[in-house]
Short mmCIF file of C-alpha atoms in Angstrom, two decimals:
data_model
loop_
_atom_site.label_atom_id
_atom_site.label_comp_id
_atom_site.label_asym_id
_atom_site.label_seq_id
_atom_site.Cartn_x
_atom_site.Cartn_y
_atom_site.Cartn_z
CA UNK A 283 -2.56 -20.25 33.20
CA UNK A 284 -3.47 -18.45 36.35
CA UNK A 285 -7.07 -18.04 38.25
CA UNK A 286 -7.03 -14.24 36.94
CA UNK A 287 -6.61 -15.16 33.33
CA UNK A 288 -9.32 -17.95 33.41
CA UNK A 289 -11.50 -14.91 34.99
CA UNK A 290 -11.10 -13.18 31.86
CA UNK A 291 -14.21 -12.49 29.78
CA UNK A 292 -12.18 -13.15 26.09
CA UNK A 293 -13.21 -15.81 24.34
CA UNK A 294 -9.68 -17.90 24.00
CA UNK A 295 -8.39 -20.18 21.57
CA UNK A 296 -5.03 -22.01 22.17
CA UNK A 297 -3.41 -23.66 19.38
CA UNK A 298 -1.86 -26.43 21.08
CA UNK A 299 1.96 -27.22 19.66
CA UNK A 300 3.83 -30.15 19.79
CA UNK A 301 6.29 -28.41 21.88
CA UNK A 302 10.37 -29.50 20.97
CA UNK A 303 12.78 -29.34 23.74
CA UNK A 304 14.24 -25.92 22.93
CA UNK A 305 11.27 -24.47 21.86
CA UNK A 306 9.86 -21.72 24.56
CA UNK A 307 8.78 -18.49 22.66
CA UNK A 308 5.29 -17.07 24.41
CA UNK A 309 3.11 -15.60 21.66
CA UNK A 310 -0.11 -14.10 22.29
CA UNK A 311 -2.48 -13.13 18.71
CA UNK A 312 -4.96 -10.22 19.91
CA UNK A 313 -7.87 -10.05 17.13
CA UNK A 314 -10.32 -6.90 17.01
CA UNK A 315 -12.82 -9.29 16.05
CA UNK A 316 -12.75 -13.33 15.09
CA UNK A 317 -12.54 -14.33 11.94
CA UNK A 318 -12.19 -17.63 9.88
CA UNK A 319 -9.10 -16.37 8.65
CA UNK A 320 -7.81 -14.77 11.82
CA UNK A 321 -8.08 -18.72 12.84
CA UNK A 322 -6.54 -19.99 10.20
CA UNK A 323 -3.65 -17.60 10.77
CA UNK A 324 -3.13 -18.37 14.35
CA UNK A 325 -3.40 -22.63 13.05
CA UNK A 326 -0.65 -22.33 10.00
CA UNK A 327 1.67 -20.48 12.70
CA UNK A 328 1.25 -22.86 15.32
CA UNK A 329 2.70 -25.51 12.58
CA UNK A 330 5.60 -23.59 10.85
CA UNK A 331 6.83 -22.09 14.36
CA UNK A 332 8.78 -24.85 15.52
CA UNK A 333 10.55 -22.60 18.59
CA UNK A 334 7.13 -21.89 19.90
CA UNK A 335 5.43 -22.88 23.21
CA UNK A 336 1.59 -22.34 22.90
CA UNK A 337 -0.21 -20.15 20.87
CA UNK A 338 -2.78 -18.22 22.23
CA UNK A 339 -5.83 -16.04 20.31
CA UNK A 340 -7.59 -13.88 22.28
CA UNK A 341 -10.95 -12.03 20.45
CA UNK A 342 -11.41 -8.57 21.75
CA UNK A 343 -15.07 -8.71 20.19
CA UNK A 344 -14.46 -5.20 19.30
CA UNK A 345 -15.51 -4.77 23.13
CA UNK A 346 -13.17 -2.05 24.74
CA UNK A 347 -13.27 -3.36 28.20
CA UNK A 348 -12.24 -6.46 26.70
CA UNK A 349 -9.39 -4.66 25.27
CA UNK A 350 -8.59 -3.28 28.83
CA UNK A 351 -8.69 -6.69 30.47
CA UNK A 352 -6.73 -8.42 27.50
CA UNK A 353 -3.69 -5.64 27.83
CA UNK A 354 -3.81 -5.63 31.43
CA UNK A 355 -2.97 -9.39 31.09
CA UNK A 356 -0.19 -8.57 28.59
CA UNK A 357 1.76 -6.12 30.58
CA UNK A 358 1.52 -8.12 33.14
CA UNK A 359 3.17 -10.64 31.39
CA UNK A 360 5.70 -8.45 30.04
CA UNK A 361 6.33 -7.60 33.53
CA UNK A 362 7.17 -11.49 34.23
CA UNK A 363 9.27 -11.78 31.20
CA UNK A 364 6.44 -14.13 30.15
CA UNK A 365 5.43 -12.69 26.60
CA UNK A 366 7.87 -12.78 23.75
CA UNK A 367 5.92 -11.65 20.74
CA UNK A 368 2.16 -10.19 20.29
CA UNK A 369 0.74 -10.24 16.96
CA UNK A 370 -2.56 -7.68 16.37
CA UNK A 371 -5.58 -7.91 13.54
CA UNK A 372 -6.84 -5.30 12.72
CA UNK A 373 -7.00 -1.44 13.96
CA UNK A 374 -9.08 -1.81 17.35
CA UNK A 375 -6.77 -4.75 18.80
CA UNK A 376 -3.49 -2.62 17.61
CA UNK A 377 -4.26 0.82 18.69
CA UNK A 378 -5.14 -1.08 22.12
CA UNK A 379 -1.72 -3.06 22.22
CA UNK A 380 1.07 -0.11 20.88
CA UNK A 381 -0.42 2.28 22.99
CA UNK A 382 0.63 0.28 25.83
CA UNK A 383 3.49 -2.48 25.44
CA UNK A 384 6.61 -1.04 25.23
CA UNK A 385 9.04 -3.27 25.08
CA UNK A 386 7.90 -6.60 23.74
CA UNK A 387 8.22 -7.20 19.92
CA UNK A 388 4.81 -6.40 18.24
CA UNK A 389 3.67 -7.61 14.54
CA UNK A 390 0.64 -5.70 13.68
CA UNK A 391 -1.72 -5.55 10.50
CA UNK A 392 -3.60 -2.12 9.33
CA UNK A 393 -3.93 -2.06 5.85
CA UNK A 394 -5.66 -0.04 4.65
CA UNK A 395 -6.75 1.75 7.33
CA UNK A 396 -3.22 3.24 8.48
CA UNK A 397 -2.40 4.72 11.91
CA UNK A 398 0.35 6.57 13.47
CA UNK A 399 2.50 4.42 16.11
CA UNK A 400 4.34 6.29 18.16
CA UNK A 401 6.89 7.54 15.93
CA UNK A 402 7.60 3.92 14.00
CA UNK A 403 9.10 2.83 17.18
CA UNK A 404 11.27 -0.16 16.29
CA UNK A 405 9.19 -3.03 18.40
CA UNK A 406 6.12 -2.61 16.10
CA UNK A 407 6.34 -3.70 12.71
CA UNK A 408 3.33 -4.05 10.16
CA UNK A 409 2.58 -6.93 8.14
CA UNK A 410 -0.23 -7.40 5.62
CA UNK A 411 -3.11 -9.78 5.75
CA UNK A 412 -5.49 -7.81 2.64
CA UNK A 413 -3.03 -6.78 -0.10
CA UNK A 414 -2.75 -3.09 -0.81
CA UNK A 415 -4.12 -1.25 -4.17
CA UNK A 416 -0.90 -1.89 -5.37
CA UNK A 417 -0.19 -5.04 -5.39
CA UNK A 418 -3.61 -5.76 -6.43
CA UNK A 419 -3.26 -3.33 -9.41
CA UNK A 420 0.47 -4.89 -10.24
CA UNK A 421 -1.19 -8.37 -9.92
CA UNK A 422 -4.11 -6.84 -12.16
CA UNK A 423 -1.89 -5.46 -15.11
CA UNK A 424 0.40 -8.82 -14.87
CA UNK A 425 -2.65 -10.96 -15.80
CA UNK A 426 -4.14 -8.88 -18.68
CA UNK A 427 -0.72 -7.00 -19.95
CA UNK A 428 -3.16 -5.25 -22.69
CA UNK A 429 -5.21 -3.78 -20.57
CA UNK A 430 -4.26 0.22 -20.82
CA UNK A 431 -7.40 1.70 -19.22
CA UNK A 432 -8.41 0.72 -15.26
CA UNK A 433 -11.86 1.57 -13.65
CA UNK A 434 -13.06 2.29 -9.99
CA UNK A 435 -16.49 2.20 -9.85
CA UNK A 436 -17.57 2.96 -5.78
CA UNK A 437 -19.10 5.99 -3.68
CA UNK A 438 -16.39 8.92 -3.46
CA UNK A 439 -15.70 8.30 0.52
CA UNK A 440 -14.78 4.74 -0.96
CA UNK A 441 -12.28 5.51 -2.98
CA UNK A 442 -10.80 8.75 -1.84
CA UNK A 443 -8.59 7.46 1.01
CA UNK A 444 -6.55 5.03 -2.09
CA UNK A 445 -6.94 7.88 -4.74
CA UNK A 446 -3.17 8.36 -4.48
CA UNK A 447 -2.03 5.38 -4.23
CA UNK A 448 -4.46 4.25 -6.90
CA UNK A 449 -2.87 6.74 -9.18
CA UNK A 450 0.72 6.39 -8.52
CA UNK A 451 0.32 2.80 -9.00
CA UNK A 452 -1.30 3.09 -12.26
CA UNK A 453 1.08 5.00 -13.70
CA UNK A 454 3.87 2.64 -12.68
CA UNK A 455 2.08 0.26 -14.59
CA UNK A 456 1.59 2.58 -17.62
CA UNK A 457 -2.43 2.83 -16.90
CA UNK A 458 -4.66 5.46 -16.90
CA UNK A 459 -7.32 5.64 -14.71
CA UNK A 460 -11.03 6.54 -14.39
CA UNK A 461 -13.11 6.81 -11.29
CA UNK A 462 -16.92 6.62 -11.55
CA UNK A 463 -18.64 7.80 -8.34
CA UNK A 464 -21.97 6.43 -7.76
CA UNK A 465 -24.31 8.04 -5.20
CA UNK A 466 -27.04 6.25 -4.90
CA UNK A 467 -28.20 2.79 -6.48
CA UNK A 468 -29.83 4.03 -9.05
CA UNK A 469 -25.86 5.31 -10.05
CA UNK A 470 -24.91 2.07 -10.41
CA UNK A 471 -26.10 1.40 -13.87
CA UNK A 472 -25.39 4.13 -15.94
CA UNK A 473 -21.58 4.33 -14.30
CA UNK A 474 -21.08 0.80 -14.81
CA UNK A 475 -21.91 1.32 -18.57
CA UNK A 476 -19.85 3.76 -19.28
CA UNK A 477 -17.02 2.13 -17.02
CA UNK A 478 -17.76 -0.75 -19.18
CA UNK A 479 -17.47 1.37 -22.93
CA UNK A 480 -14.25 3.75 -20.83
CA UNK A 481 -11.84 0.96 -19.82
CA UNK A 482 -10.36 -2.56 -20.17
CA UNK A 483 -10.72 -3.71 -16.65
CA UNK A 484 -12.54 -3.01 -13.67
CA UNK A 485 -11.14 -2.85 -10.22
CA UNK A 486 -13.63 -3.18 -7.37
CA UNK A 487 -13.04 -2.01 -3.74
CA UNK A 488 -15.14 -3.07 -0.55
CA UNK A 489 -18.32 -1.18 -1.04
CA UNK A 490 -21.73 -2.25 0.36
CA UNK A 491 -23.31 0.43 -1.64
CA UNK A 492 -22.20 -0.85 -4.94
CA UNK A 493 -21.59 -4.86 -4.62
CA UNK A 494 -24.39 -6.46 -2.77
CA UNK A 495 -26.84 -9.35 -2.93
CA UNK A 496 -29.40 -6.72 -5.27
CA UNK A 497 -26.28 -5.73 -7.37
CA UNK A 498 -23.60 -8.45 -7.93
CA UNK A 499 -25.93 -10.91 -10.62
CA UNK A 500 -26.10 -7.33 -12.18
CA UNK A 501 -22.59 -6.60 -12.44
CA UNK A 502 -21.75 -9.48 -13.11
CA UNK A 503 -24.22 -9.95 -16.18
CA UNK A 504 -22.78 -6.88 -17.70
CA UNK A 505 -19.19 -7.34 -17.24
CA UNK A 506 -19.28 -10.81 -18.45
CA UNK A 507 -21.50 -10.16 -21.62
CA UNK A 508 -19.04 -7.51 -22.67
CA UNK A 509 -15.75 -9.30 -21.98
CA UNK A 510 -14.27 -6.84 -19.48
CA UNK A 511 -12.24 -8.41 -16.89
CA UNK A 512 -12.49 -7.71 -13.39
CA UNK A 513 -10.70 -7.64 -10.03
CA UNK A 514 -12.06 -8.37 -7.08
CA UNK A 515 -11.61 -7.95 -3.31
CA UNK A 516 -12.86 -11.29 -2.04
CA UNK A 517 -12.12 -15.08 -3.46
CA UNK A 518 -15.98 -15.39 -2.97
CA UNK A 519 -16.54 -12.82 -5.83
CA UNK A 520 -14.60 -15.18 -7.93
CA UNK A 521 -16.46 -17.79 -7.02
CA UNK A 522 -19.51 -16.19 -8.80
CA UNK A 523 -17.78 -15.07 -11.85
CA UNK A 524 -15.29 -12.27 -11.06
CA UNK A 525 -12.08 -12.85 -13.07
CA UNK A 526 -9.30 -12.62 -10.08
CA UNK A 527 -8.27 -11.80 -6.89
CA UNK A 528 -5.25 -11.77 -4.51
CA UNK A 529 -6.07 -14.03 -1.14
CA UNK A 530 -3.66 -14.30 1.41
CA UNK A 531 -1.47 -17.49 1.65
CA UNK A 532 -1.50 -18.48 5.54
CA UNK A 533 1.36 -20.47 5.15
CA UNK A 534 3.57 -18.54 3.55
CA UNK A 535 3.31 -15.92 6.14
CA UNK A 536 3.13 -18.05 8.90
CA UNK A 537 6.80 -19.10 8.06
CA UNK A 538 7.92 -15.28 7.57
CA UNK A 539 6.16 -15.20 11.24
CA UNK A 540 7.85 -18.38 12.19
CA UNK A 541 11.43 -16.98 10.89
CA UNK A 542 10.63 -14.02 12.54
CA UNK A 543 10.17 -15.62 15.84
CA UNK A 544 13.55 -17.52 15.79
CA UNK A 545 14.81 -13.92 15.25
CA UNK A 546 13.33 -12.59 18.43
CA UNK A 547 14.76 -16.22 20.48
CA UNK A 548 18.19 -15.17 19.57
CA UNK A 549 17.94 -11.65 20.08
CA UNK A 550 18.41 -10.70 16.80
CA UNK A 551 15.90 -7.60 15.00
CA UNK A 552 13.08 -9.38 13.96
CA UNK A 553 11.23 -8.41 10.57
CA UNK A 554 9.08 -8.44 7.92
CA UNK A 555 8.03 -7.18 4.38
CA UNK A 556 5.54 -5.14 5.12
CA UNK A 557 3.50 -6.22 2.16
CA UNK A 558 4.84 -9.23 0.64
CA UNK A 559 4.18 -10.69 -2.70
CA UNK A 560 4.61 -14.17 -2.00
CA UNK A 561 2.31 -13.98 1.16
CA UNK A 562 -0.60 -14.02 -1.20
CA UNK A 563 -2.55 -15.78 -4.29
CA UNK A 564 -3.89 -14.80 -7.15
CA UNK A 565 -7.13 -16.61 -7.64
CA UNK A 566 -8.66 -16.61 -11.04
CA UNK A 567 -11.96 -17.87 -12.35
CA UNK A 568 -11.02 -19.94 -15.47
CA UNK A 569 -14.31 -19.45 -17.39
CA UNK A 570 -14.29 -15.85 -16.85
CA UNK A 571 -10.81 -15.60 -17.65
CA UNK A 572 -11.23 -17.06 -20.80
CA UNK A 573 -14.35 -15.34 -21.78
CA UNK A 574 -12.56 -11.78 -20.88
CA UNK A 575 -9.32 -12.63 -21.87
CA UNK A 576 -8.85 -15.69 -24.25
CA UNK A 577 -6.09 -18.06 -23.07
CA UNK A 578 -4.95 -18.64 -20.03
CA UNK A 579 -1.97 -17.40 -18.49
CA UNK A 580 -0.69 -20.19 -16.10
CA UNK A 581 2.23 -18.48 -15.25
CA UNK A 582 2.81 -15.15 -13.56
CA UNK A 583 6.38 -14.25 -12.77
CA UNK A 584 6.74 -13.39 -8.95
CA UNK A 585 3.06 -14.76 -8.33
CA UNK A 586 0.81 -18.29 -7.53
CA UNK A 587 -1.66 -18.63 -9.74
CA UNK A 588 -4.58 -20.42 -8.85
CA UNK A 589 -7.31 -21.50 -11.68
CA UNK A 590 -10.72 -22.13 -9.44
#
């Protein structure tokens, strides 16, 4: 690397490969912010891409002169015919990177925040790292096939931007659904009652408001006590006593990634499922499970299961 780039203010990581004597691919990961499994991403791809040189991370910190310096460095080495792939996390590092690459193949993750790209141009492709409503709500239905009635209990600007989706992917899975919008705290115990006597299962989105440290023994308590299984969006929620949630599975999309790659070495369209199944887990808690649901269902068609 060159005196400018060791000027650069971004804290680096390079995932060091034991490189094979055809293997030259240049692949640069440009994070909005580091995460543990933004890491672990950039590790499982440096072992399933056998055709690539070095990996490099580089952290924007959700600092947009670090952005600036970071795709400064990139066009430059597009310029140089130095840069064969850049993969983006999240919607600060991506805006940054499509709205200024133009030629060099570009994997990017949104969901669910989506954002126009220039007209789909063909060099940018999405991929997921968080599964989308519906593949949560698919992965929902699969593991308790009697449930008929789904609830959302969140704040209204929570839930709005997936009402849609929400709904359409209900109905494919022949469930109705109720939304409880909570305001305030003091919402959140007379809407999770009546969520709890309204449906069979609860789906829960991201919301600070509602999950919390001062809410989740509470939520928890009540959805436990009355047998009503529930979805979560983190495996640390499951961990507690949540019934199930779908993580991502680093390996399995490092080796779309990896395929990919080999794709872009031979000049051939690289691509990928935007949101594919078998890129993530569905992580159950046994005991909850069982108290929600009776016996256990080890086997999912299409899916991992993993008991915890």
């Amino acid at each position: 690397m060159g005196t400018a780039h060791r000027a650069l203010p971004v804290a680096l990581l390079v995932v060091m490969l034991a490189v094979q004597p055809y293997a030259r691919a240049e692949i640069i990961i440009v994070d909005s912010h580091k995460s543990d499994e933004s890491i672990g991403l950039a590790q499982a791809i440096s072992r399933h891409c056998t055709r690539c040189g070095q990996i490099q991370y580089m952290d924007m910190k959700r600092s947009p002169q670090i952005g600036r310096e970071i795709i400064a460095e990139l066009k430059a080495r597009e310029a140089n015919k130095q840069l064969d792939l850049v993969i983006t996390l999240g919607r600060q590092a991506t805006t940054v990177v499509t709205g200024d690459l133009k030629k060099t193949p570009i994997f990017h993750t949104l969901h669910p925040q989506a954002l126009p790209l220039s007209g789909s141009s063909r060099h940018v492709q999405e991929f997921a790292i968080t599964p989308s409503l519906a593949m949560q709500l698919d992965a929902f239905k699969a593991l308790a096939p009697q449930m008929k009635r789904v609830g959302f209990l969140a704040r209204r600007s929570t839930i709005e931007p997936f009402r849609d989706e929400i709904i359409a992917s209900a109905t494919a899975n022949s469930l109705s659904v109720n939304f409880y919008y909570v305001d305030h705290l003091d919402d959140i115990s007379p809407g999770l009652r009546q969520a709890i006597r309204e449906t069979d299962g609860l789906l829960f989105l991201r919301d600070s408001l509602v999950i919390n440290s001062d809410t989740i023994q509470f939520i928890l308590r009540l959805t436990l006590e009355n047998r009503v299984p529930t979805f979560a969006y983190s495996p640390a929620l499951v961990d507690m006593g949540m019934t199930a949630t779908l993580s991502l599975s680093t390996e399995n999309l490092a080796q779309k990634i990896a395929a990919a790659v080999d794709a872009v070495l031979t000049d051939t369209p690289p691509s990928l499922d935007a949101h594919p199944e078998s890129s993530f887990v569905l992580e159950v808690n046994e005991r909850s499970f069982k108290g929600a649901l009776g016996a256990v269902r080890e086997r999912i068609p299409g899916m991992r299961v993993v008991f915890r």
